[in-house]
């Protein structure tokens, strides 16, 4: 007995076949004629053919159509089974007062603790791998620089910069070498007072950080952070007085090399290198660009001796040729590192001024004394500083002060 659904399907297919199948399979007329009766005779033969095809459909499709309900039911059951397999069961923990409530709580806490420990181990492993990679790079750089000539940097006494020719020569040195030394920029009293202020501020900020990471509002990013800190300074008290004193004394040369008095202060901080700090990899503060964009000034707050990790500079390495050679040698060899270099040993109050594109690095401090460099940077007027958004300056000072402001406004607090 054929089911109702099968009979309905048969009717649909029968109707479909009588229109599409018969038309496509009907034979051509074998007796073409122009007489009017020919069309009538052919129509009669077509009706007979249609009856034969209908009978064929009824016989040949009947077994297939009879199985359609069973096939449909099987497909529906298969889909239901697939849905039940793919459905996820939401875990609902038992109440705490249930028989296994506390047991499930303990399991959850242990799982969370294991996850945190795993994250900490993974993070520590990544840090160790990163430090190992840096140490390996530094070792290769040191080997590449062993045969390079070490040259002294002759300092220009601050008083000489009052002479126009000496001032022009100093600015030309920065253009040619990317480096300029000026002696006696900061008075011994100011340097001593600021050194004490930096030490006190550093201890206070480290206590505030505790065992956690250093807060970014007070610390900048620096290579080889172990025993080395980049401390952002507030613009008040001794720090402000020291900045204004240095800028006032260096005003004419800063104006020349930073594109005028509209140059903006973009860094104001202190680099602290404690005993045991390791040598940094040679690097530029700004990747090469055609024009100088930042000028940085390091001021020694105490005598910087050779075993305290003085800054190593490679004069003339602020050029496109030097940067290309540095990159082509994967930053571990080549002519850039084989070029003559200098070690910036300084006396209290002396200055190393350099183009931020210049290749340099902090040395390792193998002494038993802390080395502190007070530093500030100016963006060259009219030039883009790619690091302006994350340079070492407190957020409230970023982009707010120009060289003109610092030269013209009176010093709020003097150091006696």
Tab-separated table of C-alpha atoms in Angstrom:
chain	number	residue	atom	x	y	z
A	1	UNK	CA	0.000	0.000	0.000
A	2	UNK	CA	1.539	3.374	-1.001
A	3	UNK	CA	1.583	6.016	1.692
A	4	UNK	CA	-0.132	9.349	1.300
A	5	UNK	CA	3.169	11.242	1.101
A	6	UNK	CA	4.470	8.847	-1.554
A	7	UNK	CA	1.268	9.241	-3.583
A	8	UNK	CA	1.664	13.031	-3.357
A	9	UNK	CA	5.266	12.782	-4.503
A	10	UNK	CA	4.213	10.520	-7.381
A	11	UNK	CA	1.609	13.040	-8.505
A	12	UNK	CA	4.173	15.862	-8.480
A	13	UNK	CA	6.774	13.859	-10.386
A	14	UNK	CA	4.115	12.535	-12.790
A	15	UNK	CA	3.008	16.068	-13.526
A	16	UNK	CA	6.638	17.170	-13.948
A	17	UNK	CA	7.394	14.284	-16.291
A	18	UNK	CA	4.319	14.915	-18.455
A	19	UNK	CA	5.497	18.440	-19.196
A	20	UNK	CA	9.345	18.313	-19.264
A	21	UNK	CA	10.095	14.649	-20.005
A	22	UNK	CA	7.580	14.107	-22.788
A	23	UNK	CA	8.518	17.311	-24.537
A	24	UNK	CA	12.216	16.564	-24.521
A	25	UNK	CA	11.939	12.887	-25.549
A	26	UNK	CA	9.156	13.134	-28.170
A	27	UNK	CA	10.362	11.905	-31.603
A	28	UNK	CA	10.376	14.204	-34.582
A	29	UNK	CA	7.514	13.829	-37.083
A	30	UNK	CA	8.534	11.301	-39.718
A	31	UNK	CA	5.851	12.372	-42.183
A	32	UNK	CA	6.093	16.112	-42.554
A	33	UNK	CA	3.340	17.553	-44.710
A	34	UNK	CA	1.934	20.914	-45.592
A	35	UNK	CA	-1.671	19.594	-45.486
A	36	UNK	CA	-3.914	20.858	-42.732
A	37	UNK	CA	-4.707	17.329	-41.543
A	38	UNK	CA	-1.074	16.558	-40.808
A	39	UNK	CA	-1.048	18.612	-37.622
A	40	UNK	CA	-4.165	16.799	-36.397
A	41	UNK	CA	-2.689	13.368	-37.032
A	42	UNK	CA	0.575	14.280	-35.236
A	43	UNK	CA	-1.377	15.640	-32.290
A	44	UNK	CA	-3.136	12.296	-31.970
A	45	UNK	CA	0.158	10.414	-32.032
A	46	UNK	CA	1.582	12.742	-29.394
A	47	UNK	CA	-1.370	11.971	-27.116
A	48	UNK	CA	-0.709	8.226	-27.506
A	49	UNK	CA	2.978	8.750	-26.735
A	50	UNK	CA	2.070	10.747	-23.640
A	51	UNK	CA	-0.091	7.898	-22.383
A	52	UNK	CA	2.804	5.436	-22.860
A	53	UNK	CA	5.280	7.689	-20.974
A	54	UNK	CA	2.848	8.178	-18.116
A	55	UNK	CA	2.466	4.435	-17.783
A	56	UNK	CA	6.290	4.069	-17.762
A	57	UNK	CA	6.630	6.655	-14.957
A	58	UNK	CA	3.962	4.916	-12.907
A	59	UNK	CA	5.813	1.598	-13.142
A	60	UNK	CA	9.512	2.673	-12.924
A	61	UNK	CA	9.220	5.284	-10.128
A	62	UNK	CA	6.774	3.399	-7.955
A	63	UNK	CA	9.369	1.403	-5.951
A	64	UNK	CA	11.560	4.478	-5.452
A	65	UNK	CA	8.706	6.683	-4.303
A	66	UNK	CA	7.545	4.019	-1.913
A	67	UNK	CA	10.864	4.314	-0.035
A	68	UNK	CA	10.793	8.111	0.301
A	69	UNK	CA	9.075	8.183	3.726
A	70	UNK	CA	11.614	5.755	5.157
A	71	UNK	CA	14.545	7.753	3.720
A	72	UNK	CA	13.110	10.976	5.114
A	73	UNK	CA	12.675	9.447	8.561
A	74	UNK	CA	16.267	8.115	8.521
A	75	UNK	CA	17.644	11.548	7.573
A	76	UNK	CA	15.667	13.240	10.332
A	77	UNK	CA	16.961	10.766	12.928
A	78	UNK	CA	20.551	11.290	11.705
A	79	UNK	CA	20.208	15.073	12.029
A	80	UNK	CA	18.819	14.731	15.550
A	81	UNK	CA	21.763	12.517	16.498
A	82	UNK	CA	24.272	15.014	15.066
A	83	UNK	CA	22.661	17.861	17.000
A	84	UNK	CA	22.863	15.902	20.230
A	85	UNK	CA	26.560	15.131	19.636
A	86	UNK	CA	27.499	18.746	18.875
A	87	UNK	CA	25.505	20.236	21.750
A	88	UNK	CA	27.648	21.329	24.725
A	89	UNK	CA	26.605	20.724	28.243
A	90	UNK	CA	27.004	23.728	30.524
A	91	UNK	CA	28.763	22.950	33.766
A	92	UNK	CA	26.769	24.067	36.776
A	93	UNK	CA	28.697	23.699	40.029
A	94	UNK	CA	26.966	22.299	43.027
A	95	UNK	CA	25.905	24.531	45.877
A	96	UNK	CA	28.443	24.898	48.671
A	97	UNK	CA	26.183	23.090	51.109
A	98	UNK	CA	25.793	20.137	48.731
A	99	UNK	CA	27.722	16.951	49.308
A	100	UNK	CA	30.464	17.723	46.790
A	101	UNK	CA	30.272	21.549	46.860
A	102	UNK	CA	33.517	22.138	48.782
A	103	UNK	CA	35.332	19.488	46.779
A	104	UNK	CA	34.402	21.215	43.529
A	105	UNK	CA	35.486	24.588	44.982
A	106	UNK	CA	38.904	23.171	45.878
A	107	UNK	CA	39.279	21.717	42.383
A	108	UNK	CA	38.430	25.071	40.807
A	109	UNK	CA	40.905	26.953	43.017
A	110	UNK	CA	43.706	24.469	42.327
A	111	UNK	CA	43.002	24.729	38.595
A	112	UNK	CA	43.132	28.532	38.730
A	113	UNK	CA	46.352	28.454	40.762
A	114	UNK	CA	47.968	26.075	38.294
A	115	UNK	CA	46.965	28.398	35.470
A	116	UNK	CA	48.531	31.417	37.170
A	117	UNK	CA	51.722	29.514	37.929
A	118	UNK	CA	51.890	28.359	34.323
A	119	UNK	CA	51.496	31.924	33.062
A	120	UNK	CA	54.227	33.167	35.424
A	121	UNK	CA	56.626	30.411	34.376
A	122	UNK	CA	55.924	31.126	30.717
A	123	UNK	CA	56.478	34.875	31.184
A	124	UNK	CA	59.709	34.323	33.118
A	125	UNK	CA	60.890	31.946	30.413
A	126	UNK	CA	60.219	34.535	27.708
A	127	UNK	CA	62.090	37.199	29.694
A	128	UNK	CA	65.036	34.880	30.209
A	129	UNK	CA	65.126	34.020	26.520
A	130	UNK	CA	65.007	37.714	25.631
A	131	UNK	CA	67.839	38.559	28.027
A	132	UNK	CA	69.890	35.662	26.686
A	133	UNK	CA	69.395	36.929	23.135
A	134	UNK	CA	70.474	40.445	24.160
A	135	UNK	CA	73.532	39.090	25.979
A	136	UNK	CA	74.508	37.098	22.906
A	137	UNK	CA	74.144	40.175	20.702
A	138	UNK	CA	76.240	42.287	23.076
A	139	UNK	CA	78.985	39.635	23.135
A	140	UNK	CA	79.151	39.598	19.333
A	141	UNK	CA	79.225	43.396	19.206
A	142	UNK	CA	82.066	43.569	21.733
A	143	UNK	CA	84.062	41.091	19.646
A	144	UNK	CA	83.424	43.114	16.498
A	145	UNK	CA	84.559	46.332	18.233
A	146	UNK	CA	87.717	44.919	19.824
A	147	UNK	CA	89.962	45.984	16.970
A	148	UNK	CA	88.261	49.368	16.448
A	149	UNK	CA	90.244	52.473	17.276
A	150	UNK	CA	89.254	54.289	20.479
A	151	UNK	CA	89.409	58.043	20.072
A	152	UNK	CA	89.111	60.784	22.683
A	153	UNK	CA	86.391	63.414	22.518
A	154	UNK	CA	87.802	66.836	23.227
A	155	UNK	CA	85.421	68.909	25.280
A	156	UNK	CA	84.575	72.520	24.451
A	157	UNK	CA	84.719	74.708	27.590
A	158	UNK	CA	81.370	76.364	28.199
A	159	UNK	CA	82.934	79.820	28.233
A	160	UNK	CA	84.276	79.389	24.691
A	161	UNK	CA	80.770	79.149	23.280
A	162	UNK	CA	80.382	82.873	23.807
A	163	UNK	CA	82.642	83.264	20.787
A	164	UNK	CA	80.687	83.126	17.550
A	165	UNK	CA	83.282	81.077	15.701
A	166	UNK	CA	83.556	78.562	18.539
A	167	UNK	CA	79.770	78.301	18.634
A	168	UNK	CA	79.610	77.673	14.906
A	169	UNK	CA	82.363	75.058	15.188
A	170	UNK	CA	80.511	73.254	17.977
A	171	UNK	CA	77.334	73.107	15.906
A	172	UNK	CA	79.326	71.794	12.922
A	173	UNK	CA	80.789	69.024	15.104
A	174	UNK	CA	77.295	67.821	15.897
A	175	UNK	CA	76.440	67.904	12.194
A	176	UNK	CA	79.555	65.943	11.195
A	177	UNK	CA	80.085	63.555	14.091
A	178	UNK	CA	76.621	63.470	15.629
A	179	UNK	CA	78.369	64.149	18.956
A	180	UNK	CA	79.549	67.173	20.932
A	181	UNK	CA	81.107	67.442	24.384
A	182	UNK	CA	80.754	70.629	26.423
A	183	UNK	CA	82.535	70.956	29.766
A	184	UNK	CA	81.221	72.701	32.870
A	185	UNK	CA	77.577	73.145	31.871
A	186	UNK	CA	76.178	72.440	35.349
A	187	UNK	CA	77.698	73.847	38.515
A	188	UNK	CA	79.063	71.358	41.092
A	189	UNK	CA	76.504	72.526	43.664
A	190	UNK	CA	73.568	72.017	41.308
A	191	UNK	CA	74.886	68.612	40.247
A	192	UNK	CA	75.332	67.521	43.857
A	193	UNK	CA	71.847	68.675	44.856
A	194	UNK	CA	70.213	67.005	41.874
A	195	UNK	CA	72.134	63.772	42.505
A	196	UNK	CA	70.727	63.656	46.044
A	197	UNK	CA	67.237	64.411	44.712
A	198	UNK	CA	67.454	61.660	42.073
A	199	UNK	CA	68.624	59.100	44.630
A	200	UNK	CA	65.805	60.005	47.036
A	201	UNK	CA	63.177	59.979	44.283
A	202	UNK	CA	64.396	56.621	42.984
A	203	UNK	CA	64.190	55.008	46.421
A	204	UNK	CA	60.701	56.408	46.931
A	205	UNK	CA	59.454	55.181	43.548
A	206	UNK	CA	60.994	51.727	44.003
A	207	UNK	CA	59.277	51.453	47.388
A	208	UNK	CA	55.987	52.447	45.762
A	209	UNK	CA	56.415	49.730	43.115
A	210	UNK	CA	57.271	47.060	45.695
A	211	UNK	CA	57.692	43.653	44.063
A	212	UNK	CA	55.570	44.659	41.099
A	213	UNK	CA	56.584	46.175	37.783
A	214	UNK	CA	57.901	49.735	37.710
A	215	UNK	CA	55.111	52.294	37.178
A	216	UNK	CA	55.238	53.893	33.734
A	217	UNK	CA	54.306	57.311	35.104
A	218	UNK	CA	57.730	57.498	36.780
A	219	UNK	CA	59.933	55.128	34.775
A	220	UNK	CA	60.796	54.964	31.101
A	221	UNK	CA	61.833	51.971	29.052
A	222	UNK	CA	65.532	51.165	28.965
A	223	UNK	CA	67.728	48.375	27.601
A	224	UNK	CA	69.052	45.853	30.148
A	225	UNK	CA	66.889	46.889	33.078
A	226	UNK	CA	68.705	44.866	35.720
A	227	UNK	CA	70.306	47.468	38.041
A	228	UNK	CA	69.503	50.195	35.485
A	229	UNK	CA	66.653	52.720	35.712
A	230	UNK	CA	65.230	55.474	33.516
A	231	UNK	CA	63.646	57.796	36.077
A	232	UNK	CA	61.283	60.517	34.821
A	233	UNK	CA	61.732	63.753	36.734
A	234	UNK	CA	59.085	66.230	37.901
A	235	UNK	CA	59.481	69.843	36.800
A	236	UNK	CA	59.906	71.359	40.230
A	237	UNK	CA	62.520	72.042	42.874
A	238	UNK	CA	66.093	71.071	42.163
A	239	UNK	CA	65.247	69.202	38.937
A	240	UNK	CA	63.647	72.278	37.400
A	241	UNK	CA	66.486	74.516	38.555
A	242	UNK	CA	69.057	72.165	37.024
A	243	UNK	CA	67.195	72.004	33.716
A	244	UNK	CA	66.900	75.779	33.451
A	245	UNK	CA	70.544	76.292	34.415
A	246	UNK	CA	71.758	73.851	31.772
A	247	UNK	CA	69.452	75.235	29.073
A	248	UNK	CA	70.399	78.813	29.901
A	249	UNK	CA	74.125	78.002	29.654
A	250	UNK	CA	73.721	75.958	26.467
A	251	UNK	CA	71.006	78.132	24.930
A	252	UNK	CA	72.944	79.432	21.898
A	253	UNK	CA	74.200	76.004	20.787
A	254	UNK	CA	70.839	74.354	21.461
A	255	UNK	CA	69.158	77.000	19.358
A	256	UNK	CA	71.520	76.273	16.480
A	257	UNK	CA	71.314	72.475	16.509
A	258	UNK	CA	67.600	72.153	17.410
A	259	UNK	CA	66.246	74.462	14.741
A	260	UNK	CA	65.511	77.490	16.867
A	261	UNK	CA	63.787	78.404	20.098
A	262	UNK	CA	60.535	76.687	19.071
A	263	UNK	CA	62.133	73.263	19.691
A	264	UNK	CA	60.030	71.290	22.192
A	265	UNK	CA	61.273	69.527	25.307
A	266	UNK	CA	60.532	65.825	24.725
A	267	UNK	CA	62.618	64.074	27.420
A	268	UNK	CA	63.417	64.996	31.010
A	269	UNK	CA	64.783	62.192	33.161
A	270	UNK	CA	67.791	60.567	34.849
A	271	UNK	CA	69.602	57.396	33.791
A	272	UNK	CA	70.761	55.414	36.816
A	273	UNK	CA	73.275	52.581	36.438
A	274	UNK	CA	73.994	50.676	39.630
A	275	UNK	CA	76.989	48.387	40.215
A	276	UNK	CA	76.499	45.144	38.325
A	277	UNK	CA	74.489	46.639	35.475
A	278	UNK	CA	75.463	45.009	32.193
A	279	UNK	CA	76.525	46.561	28.934
A	280	UNK	CA	73.720	47.479	26.578
A	281	UNK	CA	73.640	46.504	22.900
A	282	UNK	CA	74.753	49.213	20.494
A	283	UNK	CA	71.651	50.993	19.217
A	284	UNK	CA	70.291	54.326	17.983
A	285	UNK	CA	67.556	56.080	19.922
A	286	UNK	CA	65.916	56.915	16.590
A	287	UNK	CA	66.079	54.724	13.513
A	288	UNK	CA	67.568	56.445	10.513
A	289	UNK	CA	65.687	59.267	8.860
A	290	UNK	CA	67.084	61.888	6.549
A	291	UNK	CA	66.894	64.850	8.925
A	292	UNK	CA	67.936	65.155	12.534
A	293	UNK	CA	64.790	65.123	14.660
A	294	UNK	CA	65.958	64.950	18.306
A	295	UNK	CA	69.017	66.250	20.152
A	296	UNK	CA	69.805	64.641	23.537
A	297	UNK	CA	72.033	65.977	26.299
A	298	UNK	CA	73.604	63.741	28.987
A	299	UNK	CA	74.843	65.645	32.053
A	300	UNK	CA	77.149	63.901	34.550
A	301	UNK	CA	76.009	64.381	38.160
A	302	UNK	CA	79.269	62.875	39.459
A	303	UNK	CA	82.573	61.999	37.854
A	304	UNK	CA	82.018	59.158	35.379
A	305	UNK	CA	85.073	56.928	35.391
A	306	UNK	CA	85.921	54.149	32.944
A	307	UNK	CA	84.734	51.314	35.228
A	308	UNK	CA	81.340	52.935	35.911
A	309	UNK	CA	79.901	52.049	32.508
A	310	UNK	CA	80.311	55.327	30.615
A	311	UNK	CA	78.406	55.723	27.358
A	312	UNK	CA	80.142	54.397	24.247
A	313	UNK	CA	79.560	56.473	21.094
A	314	UNK	CA	80.462	55.744	17.463
A	315	UNK	CA	81.042	59.212	15.954
A	316	UNK	CA	79.615	59.654	12.458
A	317	UNK	CA	77.231	56.698	12.760
A	318	UNK	CA	74.123	58.872	12.444
A	319	UNK	CA	74.289	58.636	8.640
A	320	UNK	CA	72.356	56.498	6.180
A	321	UNK	CA	75.501	54.598	5.221
A	322	UNK	CA	76.301	53.657	8.822
A	323	UNK	CA	72.740	52.565	9.598
A	324	UNK	CA	72.591	50.463	6.437
A	325	UNK	CA	75.896	48.753	7.270
A	326	UNK	CA	74.682	48.158	10.832
A	327	UNK	CA	71.482	46.499	9.617
A	328	UNK	CA	73.168	44.461	6.905
A	329	UNK	CA	75.481	42.955	9.520
A	330	UNK	CA	72.454	42.060	11.708
A	331	UNK	CA	73.661	44.673	14.223
A	332	UNK	CA	76.556	42.480	15.368
A	333	UNK	CA	79.423	43.377	13.049
A	334	UNK	CA	80.402	45.055	9.829
A	335	UNK	CA	82.004	48.416	9.122
A	336	UNK	CA	79.653	50.347	11.429
A	337	UNK	CA	81.012	48.580	14.525
A	338	UNK	CA	84.563	48.496	13.170
A	339	UNK	CA	84.611	52.296	12.973
A	340	UNK	CA	86.440	54.324	15.666
A	341	UNK	CA	84.489	54.761	18.893
A	342	UNK	CA	84.841	56.811	22.049
A	343	UNK	CA	84.036	56.259	25.722
A	344	UNK	CA	82.414	59.275	27.370
A	345	UNK	CA	84.247	59.570	30.694
A	346	UNK	CA	83.118	62.885	32.162
A	347	UNK	CA	83.674	65.208	35.079
A	348	UNK	CA	80.820	66.446	37.217
A	349	UNK	CA	78.733	68.921	35.240
A	350	UNK	CA	80.178	67.953	31.844
A	351	UNK	CA	77.879	67.182	28.931
A	352	UNK	CA	77.647	64.738	26.022
A	353	UNK	CA	75.251	66.096	23.414
A	354	UNK	CA	74.319	63.798	20.533
A	355	UNK	CA	72.037	63.281	17.573
A	356	UNK	CA	69.424	60.628	18.483
A	357	UNK	CA	70.304	58.689	15.313
A	358	UNK	CA	73.862	58.117	16.564
A	359	UNK	CA	74.857	54.535	17.448
A	360	UNK	CA	75.753	54.239	21.120
A	361	UNK	CA	75.322	52.095	24.234
A	362	UNK	CA	75.633	52.258	27.988
A	363	UNK	CA	78.611	50.352	29.348
A	364	UNK	CA	78.590	47.797	32.134
A	365	UNK	CA	79.160	49.171	35.630
A	366	UNK	CA	81.884	47.045	37.189
A	367	UNK	CA	82.628	49.555	39.948
A	368	UNK	CA	81.077	49.824	43.394
A	369	UNK	CA	79.570	53.254	42.642
A	370	UNK	CA	76.265	54.358	41.173
A	371	UNK	CA	76.437	56.301	37.909
A	372	UNK	CA	73.738	58.929	37.341
A	373	UNK	CA	73.256	60.949	34.169
A	374	UNK	CA	70.701	63.738	34.160
A	375	UNK	CA	69.359	64.106	30.634
A	376	UNK	CA	66.980	66.109	28.506
A	377	UNK	CA	66.088	66.108	24.804
A	378	UNK	CA	64.593	68.601	22.362
A	379	UNK	CA	62.643	67.839	19.228
A	380	UNK	CA	64.160	69.714	16.315
A	381	UNK	CA	61.755	72.451	15.289
A	382	UNK	CA	59.749	71.514	12.202
A	383	UNK	CA	60.857	67.855	12.216
A	384	UNK	CA	58.802	64.806	13.160
A	385	UNK	CA	59.872	62.814	16.207
A	386	UNK	CA	58.685	59.205	15.728
A	387	UNK	CA	59.144	58.504	19.456
A	388	UNK	CA	57.248	61.528	20.759
A	389	UNK	CA	54.422	59.449	22.199
A	390	UNK	CA	56.562	57.311	24.517
A	391	UNK	CA	59.767	59.246	25.165
A	392	UNK	CA	60.973	59.588	28.772
A	393	UNK	CA	59.074	62.552	30.128
A	394	UNK	CA	56.148	62.812	32.509
A	395	UNK	CA	52.815	62.927	30.748
A	396	UNK	CA	51.858	66.314	32.140
A	397	UNK	CA	54.995	67.828	30.553
A	398	UNK	CA	54.812	66.164	27.156
A	399	UNK	CA	54.685	68.786	24.393
A	400	UNK	CA	54.171	71.710	26.793
A	401	UNK	CA	57.574	73.434	26.987
A	402	UNK	CA	59.794	74.950	24.314
A	403	UNK	CA	63.417	76.005	24.388
A	404	UNK	CA	62.183	79.596	24.456
A	405	UNK	CA	60.070	78.920	27.549
A	406	UNK	CA	62.990	77.460	29.445
A	407	UNK	CA	65.409	80.219	28.399
A	408	UNK	CA	63.116	83.140	29.112
A	409	UNK	CA	61.099	82.171	32.168
A	410	UNK	CA	62.834	82.856	35.490
A	411	UNK	CA	64.265	79.985	37.506
A	412	UNK	CA	61.761	79.241	40.268
A	413	UNK	CA	64.292	77.787	42.709
A	414	UNK	CA	68.047	78.259	42.738
A	415	UNK	CA	70.602	75.928	44.252
A	416	UNK	CA	73.061	77.464	46.674
